[in-house]
PDB file of C-alpha atoms in Angstrom:
ATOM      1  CA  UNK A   1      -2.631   2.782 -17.567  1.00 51.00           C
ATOM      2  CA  UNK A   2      -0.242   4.540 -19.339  1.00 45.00           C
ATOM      3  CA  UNK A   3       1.479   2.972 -22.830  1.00 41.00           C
ATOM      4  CA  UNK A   4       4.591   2.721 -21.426  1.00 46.00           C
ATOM      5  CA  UNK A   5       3.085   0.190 -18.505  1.00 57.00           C
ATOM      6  CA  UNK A   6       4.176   2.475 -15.700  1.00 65.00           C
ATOM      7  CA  UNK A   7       2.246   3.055 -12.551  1.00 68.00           C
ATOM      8  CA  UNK A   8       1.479   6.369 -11.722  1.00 68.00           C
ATOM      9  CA  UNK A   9      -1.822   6.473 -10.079  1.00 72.00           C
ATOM     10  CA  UNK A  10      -4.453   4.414  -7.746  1.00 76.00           C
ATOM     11  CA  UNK A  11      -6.136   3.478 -11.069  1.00 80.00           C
ATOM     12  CA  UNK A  12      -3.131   2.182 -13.045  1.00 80.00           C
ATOM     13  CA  UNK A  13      -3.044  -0.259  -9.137  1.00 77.00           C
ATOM     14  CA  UNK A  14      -5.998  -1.379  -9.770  1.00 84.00           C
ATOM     15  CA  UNK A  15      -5.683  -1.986 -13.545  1.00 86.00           C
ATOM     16  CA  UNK A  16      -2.770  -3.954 -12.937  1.00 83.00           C
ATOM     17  CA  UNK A  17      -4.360  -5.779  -9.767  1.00 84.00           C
ATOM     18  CA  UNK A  18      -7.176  -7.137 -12.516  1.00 88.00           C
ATOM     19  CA  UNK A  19      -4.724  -8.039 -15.414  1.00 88.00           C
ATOM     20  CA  UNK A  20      -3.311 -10.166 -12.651  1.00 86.00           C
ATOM     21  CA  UNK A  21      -6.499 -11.440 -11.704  1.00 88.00           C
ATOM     22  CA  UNK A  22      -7.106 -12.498 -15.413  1.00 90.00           C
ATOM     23  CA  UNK A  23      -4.432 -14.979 -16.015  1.00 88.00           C
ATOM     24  CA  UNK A  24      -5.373 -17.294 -13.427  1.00 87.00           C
ATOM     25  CA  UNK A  25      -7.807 -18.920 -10.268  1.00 90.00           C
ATOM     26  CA  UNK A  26      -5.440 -17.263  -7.728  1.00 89.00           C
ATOM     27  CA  UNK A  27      -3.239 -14.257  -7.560  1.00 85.00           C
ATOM     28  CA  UNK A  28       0.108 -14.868  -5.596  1.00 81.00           C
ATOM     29  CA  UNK A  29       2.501 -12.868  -3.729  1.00 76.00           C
ATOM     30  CA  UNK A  30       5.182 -13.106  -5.920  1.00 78.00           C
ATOM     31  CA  UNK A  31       3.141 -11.997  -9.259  1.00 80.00           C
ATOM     32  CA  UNK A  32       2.622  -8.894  -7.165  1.00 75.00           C
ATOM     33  CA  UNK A  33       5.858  -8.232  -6.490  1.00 73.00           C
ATOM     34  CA  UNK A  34       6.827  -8.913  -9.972  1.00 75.00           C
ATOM     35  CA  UNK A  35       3.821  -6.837 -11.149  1.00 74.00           C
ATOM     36  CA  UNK A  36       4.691  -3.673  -8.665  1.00 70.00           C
ATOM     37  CA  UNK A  37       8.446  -4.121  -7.389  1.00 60.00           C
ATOM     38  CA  UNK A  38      10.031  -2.846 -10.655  1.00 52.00           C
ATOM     39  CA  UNK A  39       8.651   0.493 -10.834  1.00 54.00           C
ATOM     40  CA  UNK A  40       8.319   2.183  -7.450  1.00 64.00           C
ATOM     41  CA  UNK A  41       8.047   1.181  -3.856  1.00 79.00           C
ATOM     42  CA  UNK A  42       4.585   3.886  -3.802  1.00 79.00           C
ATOM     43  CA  UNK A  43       2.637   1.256  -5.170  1.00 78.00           C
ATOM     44  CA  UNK A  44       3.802  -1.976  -2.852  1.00 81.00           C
ATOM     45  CA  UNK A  45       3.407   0.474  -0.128  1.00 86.00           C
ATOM     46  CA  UNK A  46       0.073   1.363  -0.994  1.00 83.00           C
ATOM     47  CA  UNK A  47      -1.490  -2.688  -1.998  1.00 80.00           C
ATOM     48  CA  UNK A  48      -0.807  -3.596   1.026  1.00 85.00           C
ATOM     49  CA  UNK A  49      -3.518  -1.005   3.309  1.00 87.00           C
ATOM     50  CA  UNK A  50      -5.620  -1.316  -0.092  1.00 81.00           C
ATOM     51  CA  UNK A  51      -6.082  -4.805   0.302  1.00 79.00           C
ATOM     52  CA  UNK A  52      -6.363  -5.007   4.054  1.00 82.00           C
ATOM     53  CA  UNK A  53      -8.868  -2.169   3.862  1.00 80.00           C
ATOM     54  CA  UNK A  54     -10.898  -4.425   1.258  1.00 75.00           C
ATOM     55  CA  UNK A  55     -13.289  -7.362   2.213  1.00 70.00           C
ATOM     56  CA  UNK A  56     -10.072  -9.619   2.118  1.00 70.00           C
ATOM     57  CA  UNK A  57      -9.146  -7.288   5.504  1.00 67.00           C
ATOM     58  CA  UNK A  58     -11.804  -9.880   7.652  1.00 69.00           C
ATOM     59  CA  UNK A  59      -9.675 -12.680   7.108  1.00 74.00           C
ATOM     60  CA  UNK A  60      -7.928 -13.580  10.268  1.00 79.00           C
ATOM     61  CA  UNK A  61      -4.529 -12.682  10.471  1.00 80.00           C
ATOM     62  CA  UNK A  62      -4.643 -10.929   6.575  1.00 83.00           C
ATOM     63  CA  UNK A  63      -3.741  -7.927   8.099  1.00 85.00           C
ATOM     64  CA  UNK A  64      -0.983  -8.726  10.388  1.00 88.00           C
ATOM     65  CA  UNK A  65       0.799 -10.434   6.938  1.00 86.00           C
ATOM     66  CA  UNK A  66       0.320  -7.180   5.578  1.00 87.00           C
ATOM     67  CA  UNK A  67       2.084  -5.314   7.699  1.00 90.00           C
ATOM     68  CA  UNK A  68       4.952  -7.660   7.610  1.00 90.00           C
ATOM     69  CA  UNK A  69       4.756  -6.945   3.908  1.00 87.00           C
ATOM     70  CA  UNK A  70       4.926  -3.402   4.828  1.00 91.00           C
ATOM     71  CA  UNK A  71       7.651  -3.831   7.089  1.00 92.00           C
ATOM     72  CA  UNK A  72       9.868  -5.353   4.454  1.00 89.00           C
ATOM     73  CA  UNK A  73       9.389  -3.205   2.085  1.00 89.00           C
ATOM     74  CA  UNK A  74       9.628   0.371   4.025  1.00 92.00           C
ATOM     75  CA  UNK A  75      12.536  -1.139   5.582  1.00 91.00           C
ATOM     76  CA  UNK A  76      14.207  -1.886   1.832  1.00 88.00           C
ATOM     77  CA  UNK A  77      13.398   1.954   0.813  1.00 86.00           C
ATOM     78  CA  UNK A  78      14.785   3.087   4.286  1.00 87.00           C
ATOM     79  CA  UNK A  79      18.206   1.925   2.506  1.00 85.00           C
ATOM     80  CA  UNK A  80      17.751   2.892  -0.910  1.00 79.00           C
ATOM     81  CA  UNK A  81      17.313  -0.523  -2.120  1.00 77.00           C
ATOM     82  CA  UNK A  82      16.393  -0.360  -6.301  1.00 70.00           C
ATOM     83  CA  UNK A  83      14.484  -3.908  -5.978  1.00 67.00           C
ATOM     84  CA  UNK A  84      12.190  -5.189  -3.417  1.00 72.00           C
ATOM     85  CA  UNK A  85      12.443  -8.744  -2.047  1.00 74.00           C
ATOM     86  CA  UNK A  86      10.069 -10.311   0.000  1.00 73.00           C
ATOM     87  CA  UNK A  87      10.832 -13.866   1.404  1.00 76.00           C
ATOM     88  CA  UNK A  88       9.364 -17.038  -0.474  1.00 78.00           C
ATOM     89  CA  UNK A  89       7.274 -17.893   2.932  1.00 73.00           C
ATOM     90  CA  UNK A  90       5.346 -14.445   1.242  1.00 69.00           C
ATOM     91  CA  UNK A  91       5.674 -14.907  -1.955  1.00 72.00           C
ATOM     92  CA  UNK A  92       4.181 -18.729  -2.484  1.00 77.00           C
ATOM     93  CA  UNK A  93       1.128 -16.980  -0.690  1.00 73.00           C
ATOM     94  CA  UNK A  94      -1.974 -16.700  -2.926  1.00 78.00           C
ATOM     95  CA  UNK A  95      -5.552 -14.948  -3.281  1.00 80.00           C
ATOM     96  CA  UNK A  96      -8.397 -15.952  -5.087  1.00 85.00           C
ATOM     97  CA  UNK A  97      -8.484 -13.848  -8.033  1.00 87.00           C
ATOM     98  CA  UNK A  98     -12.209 -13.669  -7.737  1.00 87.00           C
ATOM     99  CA  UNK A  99     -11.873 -11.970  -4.656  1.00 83.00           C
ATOM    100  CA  UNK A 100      -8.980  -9.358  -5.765  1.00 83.00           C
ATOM    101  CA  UNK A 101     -11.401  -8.301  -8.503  1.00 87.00           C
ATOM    102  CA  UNK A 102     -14.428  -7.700  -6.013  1.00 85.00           C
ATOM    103  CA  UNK A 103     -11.727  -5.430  -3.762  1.00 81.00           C
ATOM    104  CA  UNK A 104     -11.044  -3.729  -7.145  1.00 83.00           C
ATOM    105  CA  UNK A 105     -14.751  -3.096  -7.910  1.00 86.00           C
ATOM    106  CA  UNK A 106     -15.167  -1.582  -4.982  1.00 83.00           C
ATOM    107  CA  UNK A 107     -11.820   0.504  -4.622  1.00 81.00           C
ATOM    108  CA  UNK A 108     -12.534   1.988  -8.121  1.00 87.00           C
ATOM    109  CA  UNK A 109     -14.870   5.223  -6.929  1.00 87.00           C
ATOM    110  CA  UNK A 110     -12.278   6.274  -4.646  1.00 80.00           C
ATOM    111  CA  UNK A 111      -9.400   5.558  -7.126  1.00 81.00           C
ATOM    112  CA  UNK A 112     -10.420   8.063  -9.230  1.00 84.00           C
ATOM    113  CA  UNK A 113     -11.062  10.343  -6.832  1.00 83.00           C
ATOM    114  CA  UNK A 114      -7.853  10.271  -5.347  1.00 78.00           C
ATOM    115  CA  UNK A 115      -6.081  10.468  -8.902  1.00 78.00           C
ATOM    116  CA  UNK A 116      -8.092  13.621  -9.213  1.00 79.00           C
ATOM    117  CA  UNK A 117      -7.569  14.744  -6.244  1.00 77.00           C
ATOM    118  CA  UNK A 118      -3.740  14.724  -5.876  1.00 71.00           C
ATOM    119  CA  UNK A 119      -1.055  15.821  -8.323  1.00 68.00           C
ATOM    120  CA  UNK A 120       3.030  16.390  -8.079  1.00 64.00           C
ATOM    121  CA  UNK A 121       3.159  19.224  -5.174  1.00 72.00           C
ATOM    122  CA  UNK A 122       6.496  20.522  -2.966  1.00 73.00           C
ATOM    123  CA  UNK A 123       8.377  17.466  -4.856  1.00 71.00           C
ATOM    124  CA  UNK A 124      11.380  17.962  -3.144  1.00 79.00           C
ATOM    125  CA  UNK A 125       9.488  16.392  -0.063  1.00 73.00           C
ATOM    126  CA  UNK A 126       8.885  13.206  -2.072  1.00 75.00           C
ATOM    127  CA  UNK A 127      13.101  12.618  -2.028  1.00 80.00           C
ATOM    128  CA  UNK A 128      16.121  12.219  -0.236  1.00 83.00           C
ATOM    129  CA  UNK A 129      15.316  12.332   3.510  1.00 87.00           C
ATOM    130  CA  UNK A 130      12.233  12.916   3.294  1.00 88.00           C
ATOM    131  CA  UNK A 131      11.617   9.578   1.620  1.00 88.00           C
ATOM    132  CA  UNK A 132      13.627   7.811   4.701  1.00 91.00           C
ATOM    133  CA  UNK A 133      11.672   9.097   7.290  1.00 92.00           C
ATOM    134  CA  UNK A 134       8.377   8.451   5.705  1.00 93.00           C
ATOM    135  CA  UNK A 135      10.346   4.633   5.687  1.00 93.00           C
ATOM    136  CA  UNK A 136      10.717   4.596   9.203  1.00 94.00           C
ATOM    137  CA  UNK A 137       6.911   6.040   9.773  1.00 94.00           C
ATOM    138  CA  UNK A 138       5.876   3.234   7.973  1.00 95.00           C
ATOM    139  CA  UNK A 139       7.583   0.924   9.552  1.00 95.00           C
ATOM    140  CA  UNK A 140       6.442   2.005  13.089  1.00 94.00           C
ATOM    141  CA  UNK A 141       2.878   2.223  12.152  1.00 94.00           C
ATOM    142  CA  UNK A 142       3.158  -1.727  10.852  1.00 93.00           C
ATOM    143  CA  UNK A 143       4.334  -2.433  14.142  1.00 92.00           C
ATOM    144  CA  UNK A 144       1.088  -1.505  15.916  1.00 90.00           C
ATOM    145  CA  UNK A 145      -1.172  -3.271  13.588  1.00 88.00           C
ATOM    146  CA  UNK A 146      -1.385  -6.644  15.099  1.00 87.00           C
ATOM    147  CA  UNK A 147      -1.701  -5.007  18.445  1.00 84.00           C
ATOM    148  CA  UNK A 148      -5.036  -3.585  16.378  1.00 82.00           C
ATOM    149  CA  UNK A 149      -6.041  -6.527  14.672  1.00 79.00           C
ATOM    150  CA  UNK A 150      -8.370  -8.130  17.719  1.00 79.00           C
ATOM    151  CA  UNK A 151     -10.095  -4.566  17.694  1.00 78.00           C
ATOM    152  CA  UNK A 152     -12.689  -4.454  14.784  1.00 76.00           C
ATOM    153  CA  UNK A 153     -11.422  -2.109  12.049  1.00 75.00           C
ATOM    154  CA  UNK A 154      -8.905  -0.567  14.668  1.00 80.00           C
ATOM    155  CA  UNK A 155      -6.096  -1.648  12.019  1.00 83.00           C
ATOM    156  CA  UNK A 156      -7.412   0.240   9.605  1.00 85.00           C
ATOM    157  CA  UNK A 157      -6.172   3.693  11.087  1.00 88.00           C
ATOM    158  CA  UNK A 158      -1.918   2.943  10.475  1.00 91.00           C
ATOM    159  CA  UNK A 159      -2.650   1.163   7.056  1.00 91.00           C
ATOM    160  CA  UNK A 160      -4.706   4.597   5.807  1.00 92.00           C
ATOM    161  CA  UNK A 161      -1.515   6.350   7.067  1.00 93.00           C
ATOM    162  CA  UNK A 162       0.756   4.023   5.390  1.00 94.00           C
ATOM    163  CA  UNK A 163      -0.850   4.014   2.009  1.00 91.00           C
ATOM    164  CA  UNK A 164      -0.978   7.761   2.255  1.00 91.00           C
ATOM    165  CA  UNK A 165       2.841   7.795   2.328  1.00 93.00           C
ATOM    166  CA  UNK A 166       2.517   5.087  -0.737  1.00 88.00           C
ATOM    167  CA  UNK A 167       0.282   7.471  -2.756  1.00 85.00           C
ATOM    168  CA  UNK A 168       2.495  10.918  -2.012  1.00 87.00           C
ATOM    169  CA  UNK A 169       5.237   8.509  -3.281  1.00 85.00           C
ATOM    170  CA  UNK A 170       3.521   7.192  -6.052  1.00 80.00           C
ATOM    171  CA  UNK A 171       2.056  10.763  -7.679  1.00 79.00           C
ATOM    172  CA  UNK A 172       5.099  12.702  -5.867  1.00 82.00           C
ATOM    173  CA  UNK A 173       2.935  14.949  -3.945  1.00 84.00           C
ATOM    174  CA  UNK A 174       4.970  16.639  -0.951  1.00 86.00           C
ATOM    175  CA  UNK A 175       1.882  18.171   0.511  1.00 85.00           C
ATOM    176  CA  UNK A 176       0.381  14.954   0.890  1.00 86.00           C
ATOM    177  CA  UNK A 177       3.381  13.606   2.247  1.00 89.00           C
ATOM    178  CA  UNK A 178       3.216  16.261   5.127  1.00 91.00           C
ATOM    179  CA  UNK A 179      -0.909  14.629   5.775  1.00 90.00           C
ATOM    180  CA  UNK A 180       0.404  11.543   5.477  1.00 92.00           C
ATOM    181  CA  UNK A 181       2.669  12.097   8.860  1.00 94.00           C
ATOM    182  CA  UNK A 182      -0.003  14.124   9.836  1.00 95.00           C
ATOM    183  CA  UNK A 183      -2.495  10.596  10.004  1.00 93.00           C
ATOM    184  CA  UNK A 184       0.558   8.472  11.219  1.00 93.00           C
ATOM    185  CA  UNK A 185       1.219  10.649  14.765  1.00 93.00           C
ATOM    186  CA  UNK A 186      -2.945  10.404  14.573  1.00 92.00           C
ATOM    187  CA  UNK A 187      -2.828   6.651  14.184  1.00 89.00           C
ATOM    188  CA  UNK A 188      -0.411   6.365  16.976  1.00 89.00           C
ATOM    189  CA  UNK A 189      -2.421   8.415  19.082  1.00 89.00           C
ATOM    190  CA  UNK A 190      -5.087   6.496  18.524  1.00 85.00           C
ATOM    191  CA  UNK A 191      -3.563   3.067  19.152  1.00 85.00           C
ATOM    192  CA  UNK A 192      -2.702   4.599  22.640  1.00 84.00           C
ATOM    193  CA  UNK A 193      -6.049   5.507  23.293  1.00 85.00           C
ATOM    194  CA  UNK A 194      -7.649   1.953  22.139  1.00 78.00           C
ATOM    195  CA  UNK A 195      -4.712   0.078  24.261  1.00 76.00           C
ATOM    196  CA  UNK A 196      -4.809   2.038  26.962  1.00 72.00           C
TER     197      UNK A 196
END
């Protein structure tokens, strides 16, 4: 992570996800926000799919409360909002830090593959209005995951999408802001075809 503590890569998420996961048995909802909800709403748009892509992603109903997360914080970007809130019902919510470091372990290969892989491109797609529709993309693709979640690993095709949208946020990559629509019209295509 950089010396001045801010996040701008997949590594730096993960760094920060085990720092958490050192000061205690459990990792809460609110130490993430606190962690994350300063700096940029790229990365609590992206630890959200991360997570629910993870191991922790079996756990019944883990991935429906992560698109609620989602919801709530796309929907805070959508209006320019400096500081995310998330409600204490979330927040009071807690992991087992053991299990938040064996999702990190495991993340870490594509981490740094994705940090090598995308740098700042067409920026000015990473702002204004561009920013607010990738809000409302994000918030339509959380609405289809627990229509997903009784398909095996069906949900995982809107939360790639949304933590694409995270990532082109978080690195300011325009060009992978266009593939991250690109995934979200294919992850809505594809929740027609497994509901149909």
């Amino acid at each position: 992570m950089s010396s001045s503590g801010e996040i701008h890569s997949v590594s730096d998420i993960l760094e920060r996800l085990e720092e958490l996961a050192a000061e205690g048995p459990r990792v809460n909802g609110g130490a993430l926000v606190r962690a994350f909800g300063s700096r940029s709403y790229g990365p609590l748009l992206m630890l959200p799919p991360m997570l629910e892509i993870s191991p922790l992603g079996g756990v019944p109903g883990f991935a429906s409360t992560m698109a609620v997360v989602v919801a709530l914080v796309a929907g805070q970007m959508m209006f320019g909002l400096e500081c995310c809130w998330l409600p204490r019902v979330l927040t009071r919510g807690s992991v087992p830090s053991a299990k938040i470091r064996r999702a990190s372990e495991k993340m870490r290969p594509l981490a740094r593959r994705l940090d090598r892989w995308f740098h700042g491109r067409l920026r000015k797609l990473t702002r204004g209005t561009a920013v607010r529709a990738a809000a409302m993309a994000c918030i339509l693709l959380a609405c289809t995951v627990p229509l997903l979640e009784f398909v095996p690993f069906a949900s995982t095709a809107p939360m790639v999408a949304i933590a694409l949208f995270g990532l082109a946020l978080l690195v300011h990559d325009g060009a992978l802001m266009v593939a991250a629509f690109a995934a979200a019209a294919a992850a809505i295509v594809f929740m027609a075809i497994v509901l149909a």
